[in-house]
XYZ file of N, CA, C and O in Angstrom:
336
model
N 65.383 -50.088 -29.142
C 64.370 -50.953 -29.681
C 63.110 -50.176 -30.035
O 62.010 -50.661 -29.874
N 63.241 -48.993 -30.482
C 62.055 -48.229 -30.860
C 61.698 -48.535 -32.302
O 62.537 -48.485 -33.186
N 60.458 -48.854 -32.497
C 59.960 -49.156 -33.832
C 59.433 -47.869 -34.452
O 58.637 -47.171 -33.854
N 59.886 -47.577 -35.638
C 59.447 -46.377 -36.340
C 58.286 -46.765 -37.251
O 58.485 -47.221 -38.358
N 57.063 -46.577 -36.735
C 55.877 -46.964 -37.476
C 55.262 -45.703 -38.082
O 54.887 -44.786 -37.378
N 55.178 -45.685 -39.387
C 54.560 -44.550 -40.058
C 53.274 -45.018 -40.718
O 53.205 -46.127 -41.249
N 52.254 -44.177 -40.672
C 50.987 -44.580 -41.291
C 51.111 -44.653 -42.813
O 51.869 -43.911 -43.422
N 50.348 -45.552 -43.365
C 50.336 -45.699 -44.823
C 49.594 -44.514 -45.451
O 48.947 -43.734 -44.757
N 49.685 -44.396 -46.750
C 48.992 -43.320 -47.460
C 47.481 -43.415 -47.227
O 46.804 -42.400 -47.047
N 46.960 -44.631 -47.221
C 45.530 -44.836 -46.989
C 45.135 -44.383 -45.581
O 44.120 -43.721 -45.398
N 45.949 -44.727 -44.585
C 45.673 -44.319 -43.205
C 45.739 -42.800 -43.058
O 44.914 -42.204 -42.372
N 46.719 -42.185 -43.714
C 46.816 -40.727 -43.677
C 45.577 -40.088 -44.286
O 45.048 -39.105 -43.769
N 45.112 -40.664 -45.387
C 43.916 -40.158 -46.053
C 42.695 -40.285 -45.138
O 41.867 -39.377 -45.068
N 42.598 -41.398 -44.436
C 41.499 -41.600 -43.497
C 41.560 -40.584 -42.361
O 40.538 -40.030 -41.963
N 42.742 -40.348 -41.833
C 42.922 -39.388 -40.744
C 42.526 -37.992 -41.201
O 41.800 -37.280 -40.498
N 42.972 -37.603 -42.380
C 42.633 -36.288 -42.912
C 41.124 -36.173 -43.128
O 40.515 -35.155 -42.811
N 40.509 -37.234 -43.631
C 39.063 -37.246 -43.822
C 38.312 -37.079 -42.509
O 37.339 -36.325 -42.426
N 38.780 -37.760 -41.462
C 38.154 -37.639 -40.150
C 38.329 -36.222 -39.596
O 37.409 -35.663 -38.999
N 39.495 -35.637 -39.807
C 39.746 -34.277 -39.343
C 38.836 -33.283 -40.069
O 38.307 -32.351 -39.454
N 38.647 -33.489 -41.365
C 37.765 -32.611 -42.136
C 36.320 -32.730 -41.653
O 35.618 -31.729 -41.520
N 35.867 -33.956 -41.390
C 34.507 -34.164 -40.885
C 34.332 -33.499 -39.520
O 33.294 -32.889 -39.242
N 35.330 -33.627 -38.664
C 35.278 -33.001 -37.341
C 35.184 -31.478 -37.471
O 34.399 -30.835 -36.770
N 35.946 -30.911 -38.374
C 35.913 -29.465 -38.578
C 34.555 -29.032 -39.115
O 33.987 -28.028 -38.655
N 34.012 -29.779 -40.079
C 32.682 -29.465 -40.611
C 31.635 -29.524 -39.507
O 30.751 -28.668 -39.432
N 31.729 -30.540 -38.640
C 30.788 -30.696 -37.531
C 30.875 -29.501 -36.590
O 29.854 -28.949 -36.181
N 32.089 -29.080 -36.246
C 32.261 -27.963 -35.318
C 31.770 -26.644 -35.913
O 31.139 -25.847 -35.228
N 32.042 -26.421 -37.192
C 31.567 -25.207 -37.855
C 30.043 -25.203 -37.911
O 29.400 -24.187 -37.627
N 29.460 -26.343 -38.251
C 28.008 -26.460 -38.306
C 27.384 -26.209 -36.936
O 26.391 -25.489 -36.813
N 27.971 -26.781 -35.888
C 27.461 -26.591 -34.542
C 27.556 -25.118 -34.129
O 26.622 -24.557 -33.557
N 28.681 -24.477 -34.441
C 28.844 -23.058 -34.118
C 27.800 -22.223 -34.848
O 27.192 -21.316 -34.266
N 27.572 -22.520 -36.128
C 26.575 -21.771 -36.898
C 25.170 -21.954 -36.335
O 24.394 -20.994 -36.255
N 24.833 -23.179 -35.933
C 23.517 -23.427 -35.338
C 23.370 -22.696 -34.005
O 22.322 -22.108 -33.730
N 24.399 -22.744 -33.185
C 24.374 -22.055 -31.898
C 24.196 -20.558 -32.112
O 23.349 -19.923 -31.474
N 24.968 -19.980 -33.017
C 24.886 -18.547 -33.300
C 23.490 -18.171 -33.789
O 22.891 -17.208 -33.301
N 22.970 -18.935 -34.723
C 21.650 -18.656 -35.289
C 20.567 -18.770 -34.210
O 19.706 -17.889 -34.086
N 20.602 -19.844 -33.437
C 19.591 -20.082 -32.414
C 19.593 -18.975 -31.362
O 18.549 -18.401 -31.050
N 20.761 -18.680 -30.808
C 20.839 -17.694 -29.734
C 20.586 -16.274 -30.249
O 19.981 -15.464 -29.551
N 21.018 -15.970 -31.457
C 20.752 -14.655 -32.024
C 19.249 -14.454 -32.186
O 18.695 -13.423 -31.780
N 18.572 -15.440 -32.777
C 17.124 -15.320 -32.994
C 16.354 -15.246 -31.684
O 15.333 -14.568 -31.598
N 16.834 -15.929 -30.670
C 16.142 -15.945 -29.390
C 16.369 -14.660 -28.596
O 15.455 -14.178 -27.934
N 17.564 -14.084 -28.672
C 17.950 -13.027 -27.736
C 18.007 -11.617 -28.321
O 17.979 -10.647 -27.567
N 18.106 -11.482 -29.618
C 18.291 -10.167 -30.211
C 17.015 -9.762 -30.946
O 16.488 -10.519 -31.752
N 16.548 -8.566 -30.665
C 15.345 -8.062 -31.335
C 15.636 -7.846 -32.817
O 16.760 -7.530 -33.197
N 14.589 -7.959 -33.632
C 14.790 -7.811 -35.074
C 15.078 -6.367 -35.467
O 15.701 -6.114 -36.487
N 14.634 -5.417 -34.670
C 14.943 -4.004 -34.935
C 16.006 -3.562 -33.938
O 15.779 -3.538 -32.727
N 17.158 -3.222 -34.467
C 18.262 -2.803 -33.603
C 18.028 -1.381 -33.110
O 17.722 -0.482 -33.879
N 18.193 -1.205 -31.807
C 18.026 0.125 -31.227
C 19.368 0.738 -30.869
O 19.505 1.946 -30.814
N 20.345 -0.112 -30.612
C 21.658 0.354 -30.191
C 22.731 -0.391 -30.962
O 22.502 -1.478 -31.477
N 23.916 0.184 -30.993
C 25.014 -0.470 -31.712
C 25.654 -1.583 -30.881
O 26.344 -2.440 -31.418
N 25.445 -1.566 -29.579
C 26.024 -2.568 -28.675
C 24.900 -3.382 -28.037
O 23.765 -2.932 -27.945
N 25.236 -4.577 -27.580
C 24.256 -5.395 -26.866
C 23.946 -4.766 -25.523
O 24.843 -4.273 -24.831
N 22.670 -4.804 -25.139
C 22.330 -4.305 -23.802
C 22.493 -5.433 -22.787
O 22.777 -6.586 -23.149
N 22.308 -5.115 -21.512
C 22.543 -6.092 -20.448
C 21.623 -7.306 -20.574
O 22.049 -8.448 -20.383
N 20.354 -7.080 -20.932
C 19.412 -8.187 -21.085
C 19.811 -9.119 -22.216
O 19.719 -10.341 -22.087
N 20.241 -8.538 -23.332
C 20.676 -9.354 -24.463
C 21.929 -10.151 -24.108
O 22.045 -11.333 -24.455
N 22.872 -9.513 -23.416
C 24.091 -10.220 -22.985
C 23.759 -11.395 -22.080
O 24.297 -12.494 -22.245
N 22.876 -11.163 -21.114
C 22.480 -12.239 -20.193
C 21.793 -13.374 -20.933
O 22.062 -14.551 -20.687
N 20.898 -13.018 -21.846
C 20.179 -14.025 -22.623
C 21.153 -14.866 -23.448
O 21.048 -16.100 -23.478
N 22.094 -14.216 -24.099
C 23.071 -14.935 -24.921
C 23.936 -15.850 -24.056
O 24.188 -17.004 -24.417
N 24.380 -15.347 -22.901
C 25.179 -16.189 -21.993
C 24.413 -17.442 -21.589
O 24.946 -18.556 -21.631
N 23.149 -17.281 -21.197
C 22.329 -18.436 -20.794
C 22.080 -19.375 -21.967
O 22.161 -20.601 -21.834
N 21.789 -18.796 -23.116
C 21.492 -19.599 -24.310
C 22.698 -20.457 -24.704
O 22.564 -21.657 -24.944
N 23.868 -19.844 -24.755
C 25.080 -20.579 -25.138
C 25.385 -21.667 -24.109
O 25.716 -22.802 -24.467
N 25.252 -21.323 -22.831
C 25.519 -22.303 -21.776
C 24.583 -23.503 -21.890
O 25.028 -24.658 -21.837
N 23.299 -23.252 -22.075
C 22.330 -24.345 -22.203
C 22.578 -25.161 -23.470
O 22.460 -26.386 -23.458
N 22.918 -24.479 -24.555
C 23.182 -25.170 -25.815
C 24.323 -26.172 -25.639
O 24.217 -27.317 -26.059
N 25.417 -25.737 -24.982
C 26.564 -26.630 -24.773
C 26.232 -27.759 -23.805
O 26.667 -28.897 -23.991
N 25.450 -27.450 -22.756
C 25.065 -28.500 -21.809
C 24.261 -29.589 -22.511
O 24.510 -30.781 -22.326
N 23.291 -29.182 -23.322
C 22.461 -30.154 -24.032
C 23.293 -30.923 -25.057
O 23.171 -32.149 -25.182
N 24.158 -30.224 -25.777
C 25.010 -30.884 -26.769
C 25.898 -31.931 -26.104
O 26.043 -33.051 -26.604
N 26.489 -31.585 -24.955
C 27.335 -32.536 -24.233
C 26.529 -33.715 -23.708
O 26.985 -34.862 -23.783
N 25.332 -33.454 -23.191
C 24.487 -34.529 -22.679
C 24.093 -35.494 -23.798
O 24.195 -36.714 -23.642
N 23.687 -34.947 -24.930
C 23.310 -35.798 -26.072
C 24.519 -36.608 -26.535
O 24.413 -37.806 -26.810
N 25.684 -35.966 -26.599
C 26.900 -36.677 -26.996
C 27.231 -37.817 -26.048
O 27.618 -38.911 -26.492
N 27.072 -37.577 -24.748
C 27.344 -38.628 -23.765
C 26.355 -39.777 -23.913
O 26.742 -40.949 -23.872
N 25.080 -39.431 -24.081
C 24.069 -40.484 -24.228
C 24.296 -41.297 -25.486
O 24.182 -42.521 -25.480
N 24.619 -40.638 -26.582
C 24.895 -41.355 -27.827
C 26.173 -42.156 -27.723
O 26.269 -43.252 -28.279
N 27.166 -41.622 -27.014
C 28.430 -42.331 -26.848
C 28.288 -43.594 -26.019
O 28.987 -44.573 -26.224
N 27.356 -43.565 -25.100
C 27.131 -44.734 -24.248
C 26.110 -45.683 -24.840
O 25.815 -46.714 -24.257
N 25.527 -45.297 -25.986
C 24.482 -46.110 -26.637
C 23.322 -46.412 -25.705
O 22.763 -47.501 -25.724
N 23.006 -45.418 -24.864
C 21.871 -45.583 -23.964
C 20.708 -44.773 -24.506
O 20.887 -43.673 -24.994
N 19.511 -45.302 -24.372
C 18.351 -44.491 -24.761
C 18.159 -43.375 -23.757
O 18.477 -43.525 -22.575
N 17.659 -42.198 -24.196
C 17.429 -41.098 -23.256
C 16.363 -41.473 -22.238
O 15.474 -42.263 -22.518
N 16.496 -40.918 -21.060
C 15.557 -41.222 -19.977
C 14.289 -40.433 -20.114
O 14.170 -39.390 -20.519
């Protein structure tokens, strides 16, 4: 008694559209994170070809905070609650 339900062409188009929007959102978020943390943690004049320990630590903290804030905002918006 299994029903073979296949999405219509319109539903498939909607799904693909949602997937494209999700990908655009993720790429945009990655670009913003990269830009923000790079500008905050890396000096404008490069002295070495590799990141030093301070730059590595700064980037780790920056990325961690960026994701924490992004997740918090997403949760607040998902719950339709005003921020405290």
